[in-house]
Amino acid sequence: MDALSKVIIVDYGSQFTQLIARRVREAGVYSEIHPCIVTAEEVKAMNPSAVILSGGPSSVGDEDAPALDMGLLELGVPVLGICYGMQLLAHNLGGELASSETREYGPADFNMTADCPLFADLNREDSLRVWMSHGDKVKSVPPSFEIIGSTETLEVAAMACVEKNIYALQYHPEVHHSEGGDIMINNFLFKIAGIKPDWTMSGFIDAVIKDCQETVGPEGNVVCGLSGGIDSTVVAVLLNQAIGHRLHCIFVDNGLMRQNEVEEVSSYLREHFDLNLTVVDARDRFLSKLEGVEDPEEKRKIIGYEFIEVFDAEAARIENVKFLAQGTLYPDVIESISHKGPSAVIKSHHNVGGLPEDMELELIEPLRELFKDEVRKVAIELGMPDSVVWRHPFPGPGLAIRIIGEITDERLTILRKADKIVQNELTASGWYRKVWQGFAVLLPLKTVGVMGDGRTYENVIALRIVDSVDAMTADWARLPSELLEKISSRIINEVVGVNRVVYDISSKPPSTIEWE
Ligand code: XMP
C-alpha cells in the first residue's frame, strides 16, 4: 500500500490518539500511529504527506517527558501539533510555556483571531465550542509564529507559522464534541497538505489481495480459524479471493454456539464465497470436558485449551501449511506497540490458538491496519449481508459463560431457545443495530410461578442488552417496555423450563457485559 498518501501520527500517549487516526481515515486518507520514540529518519522512510503530533499526559518540563525529534519539522511536509504536540512545538522552536496549577478539562469557547488556512470554510465570527484537556499552556509563541485562536482563559489556544507549514491547536479537534474539528482536520489534509483522498475500501481490498498473493507465493497452504464473527470471516474471504482453495478454513464446533449458528454460517460461507471450509464436530469433546465445571475461569481455560488441541490436530492434517491467518485489528496492534515499544510481539487474536511449534507458521494479518468500522466497510464491499456485517460480538467461550453454573444439554437447549427469541425480537423491532450486544443468560436458580392452574418451579432467564462503543464501558439499553414485554412473554410461553425473565440494569463498570 505504498502508493497511497499517508499521514503519520506521532503518539505522545493521549487517550485520543486513535481518534486522530480515525478522523483522518474518515476523511479518506490513510494514517498510521507510531509511538513517539519513532525517529524522523524512520518517518521520512515512510514517505508521509503530513505529520500530526498527538496530545499526551506529560509536561514538557518533566524529566522523562517525551521529546520532539526536530527532524520531523525538516521533512518538507506540513505538521499539526495537538495539545502536548503544540507545547512541544512551542518549547522547541523558542516560545515560552507556563505551567498551570490546575488542568483545564472540558468545553471552552474558541475564537479564531486570525485568518488561517486551517480555518477555511469556517466563519471567523463564530465562536466554536471545543474540548480542552491540558495542564501546561503556551505563554508566548515562537518567533515567526502568530496566534490564530484564543479562548477566554487562554490567549494562545492555537498558533501557526504558514511559511514553515506548522500549525498547532491546544484543544482536541479529533474529539467529537469539538465544533469545527473535522473541518480543521480536513483543511489540514486537503488545503494545507494538498493530499488527495485515496483511502477507499475497494482500493484496500485490491491491495490486500495482491499483498497476500505476494506473501504466500505460488505454492503452500494457509490455515485460518473461523469463529463466525466478522473479523475472521472477512480475513477468510479476502484470502480466499487471493489464493483460492489453498486457504483452509477451520470452524471448530465446540457445542457452545447458538441455535443453528454453525450450519448457517458454514453453508453461507461455502455457498456465497466458495470457501474451503472444514467444520470440526468437537461438541462431545468440549461438553464432556466441561461436565460438572461451574467456575467461569475454569470453563474458559478448558475451552481455550481444547480449542487449540482440536484446531492443531485439524491443521496438522493439511500438507505444506506455511501461514496462519488471523483477524488482528489495528487497535490490538497499536495497543501492543504503544505500551511495549515497537518490537513488542503483537497480541494474538482471541480464540485462535498457537499451532504446534514444529510447524513454525508465519502469521498473515490482513486487517492489522483497520479499525472495526473499516472492517465492516470491507465486509459490505465484499457483498456480505447485514447479518454478518452487524453481528454482535460473541465471546469465544460461547454460551458456556452465559450459562451460570453447570453446562448440560438441557440447559444449553433452554438458553438457545431463549436467546433465539431475543435475537429475533431485537432484529424485528430494529433494535439489533442500535445496541452493542443483546443476549440471554441462564441463571443457576429456580423460582416459583403459576401457569394455568398449576404451580411451577422453573428457570430464570436474564436479558442482557447494552449500549457501548468499545465494550470498555457499557450501559443497559433503554428498550421500550413493549419490546421487553414481548421478549419476556415469548420466552415464558415458548421455552419449556422457563417461568421468569428479568432485565439486567447494571452498567459497566462496576458490572461487566457478560455475567461470567
Ligand atoms: P465483559 O464481560 O468483560 O465483555 O464486559 C467485554 C466484551 O468482551 C466479550 N468477552 C469475551 N470475548 N472471550 C471472548 O472472545 C471471552 O472470554 C470473553 N469474555 C467477554 C464480551 O462479549 C463483550 O463484547
Coordinates of C-alpha atoms and ligand atoms in Angstrom, one line a residue:
M1 CA 0.0 0.0 0.0
D2 CA 3.0 2.3 -0.6
A3 CA 1.4 4.3 -3.3
L4 CA -1.3 5.7 -1.0
S5 CA -1.0 9.1 0.6
K6 CA -0.1 8.6 4.2
V7 CA -0.3 10.7 7.4
I8 CA 1.9 9.8 10.2
I9 CA 0.6 10.4 13.7
V10 CA 3.3 10.5 16.4
D11 CA 1.8 9.3 19.6
Y12 CA 2.8 11.0 22.8
G13 CA 0.3 8.9 24.8
S14 CA -3.0 10.8 24.5
Q15 CA -6.2 8.8 25.1
F16 CA -7.4 10.4 21.9
T17 CA -4.6 9.4 19.5
Q18 CA -6.7 6.7 18.0
L19 CA -9.4 9.2 17.3
I20 CA -7.0 11.3 15.3
A21 CA -6.2 8.3 13.1
R22 CA -9.9 7.6 12.7
R23 CA -10.8 11.2 11.7
V24 CA -8.0 11.2 9.1
R25 CA -9.2 7.9 7.7
E26 CA -12.8 9.0 7.7
A27 CA -11.6 11.9 5.5
G28 CA -10.4 9.2 3.1
V29 CA -6.7 9.4 3.9
Y30 CA -4.6 6.5 5.2
S31 CA -3.0 7.2 8.6
E32 CA -0.7 5.3 10.9
I33 CA 0.1 5.8 14.5
H34 CA 3.7 5.4 15.7
P35 CA 5.0 5.7 19.2
C36 CA 6.9 8.9 20.0
I37 CA 10.2 7.1 20.0
V38 CA 10.0 6.9 16.2
T39 CA 12.8 8.9 14.6
A40 CA 12.5 11.5 11.9
E41 CA 14.6 9.2 9.7
E42 CA 12.1 6.4 10.1
V43 CA 9.2 8.7 9.4
K44 CA 11.0 10.0 6.3
A45 CA 11.3 6.5 5.0
M46 CA 7.5 6.1 5.4
N47 CA 7.2 8.9 2.8
P48 CA 4.4 10.7 4.6
S49 CA 2.3 13.5 3.2
A50 CA 1.8 15.2 6.6
V51 CA 2.7 14.6 10.2
I52 CA 0.5 15.1 13.3
L53 CA 1.9 15.3 16.8
S54 CA -0.7 13.9 19.3
G55 CA -1.5 15.1 22.8
G56 CA -0.2 13.3 25.8
P57 CA -0.3 13.3 29.6
S58 CA 3.3 14.6 30.2
S59 CA 4.5 18.1 30.9
V60 CA 7.2 19.3 28.5
G61 CA 9.4 20.2 31.5
D62 CA 9.2 16.8 33.2
E63 CA 12.5 14.9 33.4
D64 CA 11.3 11.9 31.4
A65 CA 8.9 13.8 29.1
P66 CA 8.9 12.5 25.5
A67 CA 10.9 14.8 23.3
L68 CA 10.3 16.2 19.8
D69 CA 12.7 14.9 17.1
M70 CA 13.3 18.2 15.3
G71 CA 14.0 16.3 12.1
L72 CA 10.2 15.9 11.9
L73 CA 10.0 19.6 11.0
E74 CA 12.5 19.2 8.2
L75 CA 10.7 16.6 6.2
G76 CA 9.1 19.2 3.9
V77 CA 5.6 18.2 4.8
P78 CA 3.1 20.1 7.0
V79 CA 3.0 19.4 10.7
L80 CA 0.0 19.8 13.0
G81 CA 0.6 19.7 16.8
I82 CA -2.3 19.0 19.1
C83 CA -2.2 19.8 22.8
Y84 CA 1.1 18.3 24.1
G85 CA 2.2 18.3 20.4
M86 CA 1.6 22.1 20.4
Q87 CA 3.5 22.6 23.6
L88 CA 6.5 20.6 22.2
L89 CA 6.5 22.8 19.1
A90 CA 6.3 26.0 21.2
H91 CA 9.1 24.8 23.6
N92 CA 11.5 23.6 20.9
L93 CA 11.1 26.5 18.5
G94 CA 11.7 29.2 21.0
G95 CA 8.3 30.0 22.5
E96 CA 7.6 30.1 26.2
L97 CA 5.4 27.7 28.3
A98 CA 3.7 28.3 31.6
S99 CA 2.6 25.5 33.8
S100 CA -0.7 25.8 35.4
E101 CA -1.7 24.6 38.8
T102 CA -5.0 23.2 37.6
R103 CA -5.8 21.3 34.5
E104 CA -8.3 22.8 32.1
Y105 CA -10.5 20.0 31.2
G106 CA -13.8 20.2 29.3
P107 CA -15.5 22.6 27.0
A108 CA -14.2 26.0 26.1
D109 CA -15.2 28.7 23.6
F110 CA -12.6 29.1 20.9
N111 CA -12.3 32.2 18.8
M112 CA -10.4 32.4 15.5
T113 CA -8.3 35.5 15.9
A114 CA -6.5 35.5 12.5
D115 CA -7.1 34.2 9.0
C116 CA -5.5 30.8 8.6
P117 CA -5.9 28.1 6.0
L118 CA -6.8 25.8 8.9
F119 CA -10.0 27.8 9.3
A120 CA -11.1 27.7 5.6
D121 CA -14.9 27.2 5.3
L122 CA -15.4 28.2 8.9
N123 CA -17.0 31.6 9.8
R124 CA -14.3 33.7 11.6
E125 CA -17.1 35.4 13.5
D126 CA -18.3 32.2 15.1
S127 CA -17.1 31.1 18.4
L128 CA -16.6 27.3 18.5
R129 CA -17.3 25.0 21.5
V130 CA -14.2 22.9 21.7
W131 CA -12.8 20.2 24.0
M132 CA -9.8 21.2 26.2
S133 CA -7.7 18.8 28.2
H134 CA -4.3 20.2 29.3
G135 CA -2.2 21.3 32.2
D136 CA 0.5 23.5 30.7
K137 CA -0.1 26.3 28.3
V138 CA 1.8 28.3 25.7
K139 CA 2.6 31.8 27.1
S140 CA 4.3 33.2 24.1
V141 CA 4.6 31.9 20.6
P142 CA 8.0 31.1 18.9
P143 CA 9.5 33.7 16.5
S144 CA 7.7 33.8 13.1
F145 CA 4.6 32.2 14.6
E146 CA 1.3 34.0 15.1
I147 CA -1.5 33.5 17.5
I148 CA -4.5 32.3 15.4
G149 CA -7.0 31.5 18.1
S150 CA -7.8 32.2 21.8
T151 CA -10.3 31.3 24.5
E152 CA -11.4 33.4 27.4
T153 CA -8.7 31.9 29.7
L154 CA -6.1 31.0 27.1
E155 CA -4.6 33.6 24.9
V156 CA -2.6 31.1 22.8
A157 CA -5.2 28.4 22.1
A158 CA -3.9 28.0 18.5
M159 CA -0.8 29.1 16.7
A160 CA 0.7 28.8 13.2
C161 CA 3.7 29.6 11.0
V162 CA 2.4 29.4 7.5
E163 CA 5.7 29.7 5.8
K164 CA 7.1 26.7 7.7
N165 CA 3.8 24.9 7.3
I166 CA 3.5 24.3 11.1
Y167 CA 0.1 24.5 12.8
A168 CA -0.9 23.8 16.4
L169 CA -4.1 23.6 18.4
Q170 CA -4.2 23.5 22.2
Y171 CA -7.6 21.7 22.2
H172 CA -8.6 18.4 20.6
P173 CA -10.1 18.8 17.2
E174 CA -10.4 15.0 16.9
V175 CA -12.9 14.8 19.7
H176 CA -16.5 14.6 18.6
H177 CA -17.7 17.4 20.8
S178 CA -15.1 19.9 19.3
E179 CA -17.1 22.0 16.9
G180 CA -15.4 22.5 13.6
G181 CA -12.7 20.0 14.5
D182 CA -13.4 17.8 11.5
I183 CA -13.3 20.8 9.2
M184 CA -9.9 21.9 10.6
I185 CA -8.5 18.4 10.2
N186 CA -9.8 18.3 6.6
N187 CA -8.4 21.7 5.9
F188 CA -5.0 20.5 7.2
L189 CA -5.1 17.4 5.0
F190 CA -6.6 18.9 1.8
K191 CA -5.9 22.6 1.8
I192 CA -2.6 22.7 3.6
A193 CA -1.0 19.4 2.8
G194 CA -2.7 19.1 -0.6
I195 CA -3.5 15.4 -0.1
K196 CA -5.9 13.7 -2.5
P197 CA -8.2 11.3 -0.5
D198 CA -7.3 7.9 -1.9
W199 CA -8.0 5.6 1.1
T200 CA -11.1 3.6 -0.1
M201 CA -12.1 0.1 1.0
S202 CA -12.2 -1.2 -2.6
G203 CA -8.6 0.1 -3.0
F204 CA -7.7 -1.6 0.3
I205 CA -9.2 -4.9 -0.9
D206 CA -7.3 -4.9 -4.2
A207 CA -4.0 -4.0 -2.4
V208 CA -4.5 -6.6 0.3
I209 CA -5.3 -9.4 -2.2
K210 CA -2.1 -8.5 -4.1
D211 CA -0.1 -8.4 -0.9
C212 CA -1.3 -11.8 0.2
Q213 CA -0.6 -13.3 -3.1
E214 CA 3.0 -12.0 -2.9
T215 CA 3.5 -13.1 0.7
V216 CA 2.1 -16.6 0.2
G217 CA 3.8 -17.2 -3.1
P218 CA 2.7 -19.7 -5.8
E219 CA 2.6 -22.7 -3.5
G220 CA 2.0 -23.7 0.1
N221 CA -1.2 -23.5 2.2
V222 CA -2.7 -21.2 4.7
V223 CA -4.9 -22.1 7.6
C224 CA -7.5 -19.8 9.2
G225 CA -9.7 -20.4 12.2
L226 CA -13.3 -19.2 11.6
S227 CA -15.5 -18.2 14.5
G228 CA -18.5 -16.9 12.6
G229 CA -17.6 -13.3 13.7
I230 CA -16.9 -10.6 11.2
D231 CA -13.2 -10.3 11.6
S232 CA -12.3 -13.9 10.8
T233 CA -14.9 -14.1 8.1
V234 CA -13.5 -11.1 6.3
V235 CA -10.0 -12.5 6.6
A236 CA -11.1 -15.8 5.2
V237 CA -13.0 -14.2 2.3
L238 CA -10.1 -11.9 1.4
L239 CA -7.6 -14.7 1.4
N240 CA -9.9 -16.9 -0.5
Q241 CA -10.0 -14.3 -3.2
A242 CA -6.2 -14.1 -3.1
I243 CA -5.2 -17.8 -3.1
G244 CA -8.4 -19.8 -3.6
H245 CA -8.6 -23.2 -2.0
R246 CA -5.0 -23.1 -0.8
L247 CA -6.7 -21.3 2.1
H248 CA -8.1 -23.9 4.5
C249 CA -10.6 -22.6 7.0
I250 CA -11.3 -24.5 10.1
F251 CA -14.5 -23.9 12.1
V252 CA -14.4 -25.7 15.5
D253 CA -18.0 -26.6 16.6
N254 CA -17.5 -26.6 20.3
G255 CA -21.1 -27.3 21.1
L256 CA -21.4 -23.8 22.6
M257 CA -22.7 -21.9 19.6
R258 CA -26.1 -20.5 19.3
Q259 CA -29.1 -22.2 17.6
N260 CA -28.3 -23.3 14.1
E261 CA -25.3 -21.0 14.0
V262 CA -22.7 -23.4 12.8
E263 CA -24.9 -24.7 10.0
E264 CA -26.0 -21.2 8.9
V265 CA -22.5 -19.7 9.0
S266 CA -20.8 -22.6 7.2
S267 CA -23.4 -23.1 4.5
Y268 CA -23.4 -19.3 3.8
L269 CA -19.7 -19.2 3.5
R270 CA -19.4 -22.2 1.3
E271 CA -22.2 -21.2 -1.0
H272 CA -21.6 -17.5 -1.3
F273 CA -17.8 -17.4 -1.2
D274 CA -16.8 -21.0 -2.1
L275 CA -14.7 -21.2 1.0
N276 CA -12.6 -24.3 1.5
L277 CA -14.1 -24.9 4.9
T278 CA -13.9 -27.8 7.4
V279 CA -16.3 -27.9 10.3
V280 CA -14.9 -30.0 13.1
D281 CA -17.6 -31.5 15.2
A282 CA -16.0 -31.4 18.6
R283 CA -19.2 -30.9 20.5
D284 CA -18.9 -34.1 22.6
R285 CA -15.3 -33.5 23.4
F286 CA -15.9 -30.0 24.7
L287 CA -19.1 -30.8 26.6
S288 CA -17.6 -33.8 28.3
K289 CA -14.6 -31.8 29.5
L290 CA -17.0 -29.2 30.8
E291 CA -19.2 -31.7 32.7
G292 CA -19.6 -30.6 36.3
V293 CA -17.5 -27.5 35.9
E294 CA -19.0 -24.3 37.4
D295 CA -16.2 -21.9 37.8
P296 CA -16.1 -19.4 34.9
E297 CA -12.3 -19.2 34.6
E298 CA -12.1 -22.9 34.7
K299 CA -14.6 -23.1 31.8
R300 CA -12.6 -20.5 29.8
K301 CA -9.3 -22.5 30.4
I302 CA -10.8 -25.8 29.3
I303 CA -12.4 -24.2 26.2
G304 CA -9.2 -22.4 25.3
Y305 CA -7.1 -25.5 25.7
E306 CA -9.4 -27.8 23.9
F307 CA -9.7 -25.3 21.0
I308 CA -6.0 -25.3 20.5
E309 CA -5.9 -29.1 20.6
V310 CA -8.7 -29.5 18.1
F311 CA -7.5 -26.8 15.8
D312 CA -3.9 -28.0 15.8
A313 CA -5.0 -31.6 15.1
E314 CA -7.1 -30.5 12.2
A315 CA -4.4 -28.2 10.8
A316 CA -1.8 -30.9 11.1
R317 CA -3.8 -33.0 8.5
I318 CA -3.2 -30.3 5.9
E319 CA 0.0 -30.6 4.0
N320 CA 2.6 -27.9 3.4
V321 CA 1.0 -25.3 5.6
K322 CA 3.2 -22.2 5.8
F323 CA 0.9 -19.5 7.2
L324 CA -1.7 -18.9 9.8
A325 CA -4.2 -16.2 9.0
Q326 CA -5.7 -14.1 11.9
G327 CA -8.1 -11.3 12.2
T328 CA -5.9 -8.9 14.3
L329 CA -7.2 -5.4 14.1
Y330 CA -5.4 -2.1 14.3
P331 CA -6.3 -1.2 17.9
D332 CA -4.6 -4.5 19.0
V333 CA -1.5 -3.5 17.1
I334 CA -1.4 0.0 18.5
E335 CA -2.1 -1.2 22.0
S336 CA 0.8 -3.6 21.9
I337 CA 3.2 -1.2 20.3
S338 CA 2.4 1.9 22.3
H339 CA 2.9 0.2 25.6
K340 CA 5.8 -2.1 24.9
G341 CA 7.8 -0.4 22.3
P342 CA 7.8 -1.1 18.6
S343 CA 9.4 -4.5 18.7
A344 CA 6.8 -6.0 21.1
V345 CA 5.1 -9.1 20.0
I346 CA 1.6 -8.3 18.7
K347 CA -1.2 -9.7 20.8
S348 CA -2.7 -12.8 19.2
H349 CA -6.3 -12.8 18.3
H350 CA -8.9 -14.1 20.7
N351 CA -9.9 -17.7 20.1
V352 CA -7.1 -18.6 17.6
G353 CA -4.6 -20.7 19.4
G354 CA -1.0 -21.4 18.6
L355 CA -0.1 -24.3 16.4
P356 CA 2.5 -27.0 17.2
E357 CA 5.8 -25.3 17.5
D358 CA 7.4 -27.5 14.9
M359 CA 5.0 -26.2 12.3
E360 CA 6.6 -22.7 12.6
L361 CA 3.9 -20.8 10.8
E362 CA 4.2 -17.2 9.8
L363 CA 1.2 -15.0 10.6
I364 CA -0.8 -13.3 8.0
E365 CA -3.0 -10.5 9.4
P366 CA -4.7 -8.7 6.5
L367 CA -6.8 -6.5 8.8
R368 CA -4.0 -5.3 11.0
E369 CA -4.3 -1.8 9.6
L370 CA -8.0 -1.5 10.0
F371 CA -10.4 -0.2 12.7
K372 CA -13.6 -2.2 13.3
D373 CA -15.8 0.2 11.4
E374 CA -13.4 -0.1 8.4
V375 CA -13.7 -3.9 8.6
R376 CA -17.4 -3.5 8.4
K377 CA -17.0 -1.4 5.3
V378 CA -14.8 -4.1 3.7
A379 CA -17.4 -6.7 4.6
I380 CA -20.1 -4.5 2.8
E381 CA -17.8 -4.0 -0.2
L382 CA -17.3 -7.8 -0.3
G383 CA -21.1 -8.2 -0.5
M384 CA -21.7 -9.7 2.9
P385 CA -25.2 -9.4 4.3
D386 CA -26.3 -7.3 7.3
S387 CA -26.4 -10.4 9.5
V388 CA -22.6 -10.7 9.1
V389 CA -21.7 -7.1 9.0
W390 CA -23.6 -6.0 12.0
R391 CA -23.4 -9.2 14.0
H392 CA -23.0 -8.6 17.7
P393 CA -19.7 -9.7 19.3
F394 CA -19.9 -13.2 20.6
P395 CA -17.4 -14.5 23.1
G396 CA -15.0 -17.3 22.2
P397 CA -16.3 -19.5 25.1
G398 CA -19.8 -19.0 23.7
L399 CA -22.8 -20.0 25.6
A400 CA -20.6 -21.6 28.3
I401 CA -20.2 -18.2 30.0
R402 CA -23.9 -17.4 29.6
I403 CA -25.0 -20.5 31.5
I404 CA -24.2 -19.7 35.1
G405 CA -23.1 -22.8 36.8
E406 CA -23.0 -26.2 35.2
I407 CA -23.5 -26.7 31.5
T408 CA -25.8 -29.5 30.5
D409 CA -27.5 -30.4 27.2
E410 CA -30.8 -29.5 28.7
R411 CA -29.7 -26.1 29.9
L412 CA -28.0 -25.4 26.5
T413 CA -31.3 -26.1 24.8
I414 CA -33.2 -23.8 27.1
L415 CA -30.7 -21.0 26.6
R416 CA -30.5 -21.4 22.8
K417 CA -34.3 -21.1 22.5
A418 CA -34.5 -18.1 24.8
D419 CA -31.6 -16.4 23.0
K420 CA -33.1 -17.0 19.6
I421 CA -36.2 -15.1 20.7
V422 CA -34.0 -12.2 21.9
Q423 CA -32.2 -12.1 18.6
N424 CA -35.3 -12.3 16.6
E425 CA -37.2 -9.7 18.5
L426 CA -34.3 -7.2 18.5
T427 CA -34.0 -7.7 14.8
A428 CA -37.7 -7.4 14.1
S429 CA -38.0 -4.2 16.1
G430 CA -34.9 -2.6 14.5
W431 CA -33.1 -2.5 17.9
Y432 CA -30.5 -5.1 16.9
R433 CA -28.4 -2.4 15.1
K434 CA -28.9 0.2 17.8
V435 CA -27.5 -1.8 20.7
W436 CA -23.9 -3.1 21.1
Q437 CA -24.9 -6.6 22.3
G438 CA -28.1 -8.3 23.4
F439 CA -28.4 -11.8 24.7
A440 CA -30.0 -14.1 27.2
V441 CA -28.3 -15.6 30.3
L442 CA -29.5 -18.7 32.1
L443 CA -29.3 -18.4 35.9
P444 CA -28.5 -21.2 38.2
L445 CA -31.7 -21.0 40.2
K446 CA -35.3 -21.9 40.0
T447 CA -38.2 -19.8 41.2
V448 CA -41.9 -20.4 41.7
G449 CA -44.5 -19.4 39.2
V450 CA -48.0 -20.2 38.2
M451 CA -49.1 -21.4 34.8
G452 CA -52.7 -22.4 34.0
D453 CA -53.9 -24.0 37.2
G454 CA -50.6 -25.3 38.3
R455 CA -47.7 -24.1 40.3
T456 CA -44.3 -24.2 38.5
Y457 CA -40.8 -24.3 39.7
E458 CA -38.6 -23.4 36.8
N459 CA -35.6 -21.5 35.5
V460 CA -34.9 -17.7 35.3
I461 CA -33.6 -16.1 32.2
A462 CA -31.8 -12.7 32.5
L463 CA -31.8 -10.4 29.5
R464 CA -28.5 -8.5 29.0
I465 CA -28.8 -5.8 26.4
V466 CA -26.3 -3.0 26.4
D467 CA -25.2 0.2 24.7
S468 CA -21.5 0.7 24.2
V469 CA -18.9 2.0 21.8
D470 CA -16.0 -0.3 22.5
A471 CA -17.1 -2.7 25.3
M472 CA -14.8 -1.0 27.7
T473 CA -17.7 0.8 29.3
A474 CA -21.4 0.0 28.7
D475 CA -24.8 0.9 29.9
W476 CA -28.1 -1.1 29.9
A477 CA -30.1 -0.3 26.8
R478 CA -33.3 1.7 27.5
L479 CA -35.5 -0.6 25.3
P480 CA -39.2 0.3 25.0
S481 CA -41.2 -1.6 27.7
E482 CA -43.5 -3.0 25.0
L483 CA -40.4 -4.8 23.4
L484 CA -39.2 -6.1 26.8
E485 CA -42.7 -7.3 27.4
K486 CA -42.9 -9.1 24.1
I487 CA -39.5 -10.8 24.6
S488 CA -40.4 -11.8 28.1
S489 CA -43.8 -13.3 27.3
R490 CA -42.5 -15.1 24.3
I491 CA -39.7 -16.7 26.3
I492 CA -42.0 -17.8 29.1
N493 CA -44.7 -19.1 26.7
E494 CA -42.4 -20.8 24.1
V495 CA -39.4 -22.0 26.1
V496 CA -40.3 -25.0 28.2
G497 CA -38.5 -24.8 31.5
V498 CA -38.6 -21.0 32.0
N499 CA -41.2 -19.2 34.1
R500 CA -39.4 -15.9 34.8
V501 CA -37.5 -13.3 32.8
V502 CA -35.5 -10.4 34.4
Y503 CA -33.8 -7.4 32.8
D504 CA -30.2 -6.6 33.9
I505 CA -30.0 -2.9 34.6
S506 CA -26.3 -2.7 35.6
S507 CA -23.7 -0.6 33.9
K508 CA -20.1 -1.5 33.2
P509 CA -18.3 -0.7 35.4
P510 CA -18.9 -1.9 38.0
S511 CA -20.6 -4.9 36.3
T512 CA -19.3 -6.5 33.1
I513 CA -21.2 -7.2 29.9
E514 CA -21.1 -10.9 30.2
W515 CA -22.2 -12.5 33.5
E516 CA -19.2 -14.7 33.8
Ligands
XMP1 P1 -17.1 -8.1 29.6 O1 -17.9 -9.2 30.0 O2 -15.6 -8.2 30.0 O3 -17.0 -8.2 28.0 O4 -17.6 -6.7 29.9 C1 -16.5 -7.3 27.1 C2 -16.6 -7.8 25.7 O5 -15.8 -9.0 25.5 C3 -16.6 -10.1 25.2 N1 -16.0 -11.2 26.0 C4 -15.2 -12.2 25.5 N2 -14.8 -12.4 24.3 N3 -13.6 -14.3 25.0 C5 -14.0 -13.5 24.0 O6 -13.7 -13.8 22.9 C6 -14.0 -14.2 26.3 O7 -13.7 -14.9 27.2 C7 -14.9 -13.0 26.6 N4 -15.4 -12.5 27.7 C8 -16.1 -11.4 27.3 C9 -18.0 -9.7 25.6 O8 -18.9 -10.5 24.9 C10 -18.0 -8.2 25.4 O9 -18.2 -8.0 24.0

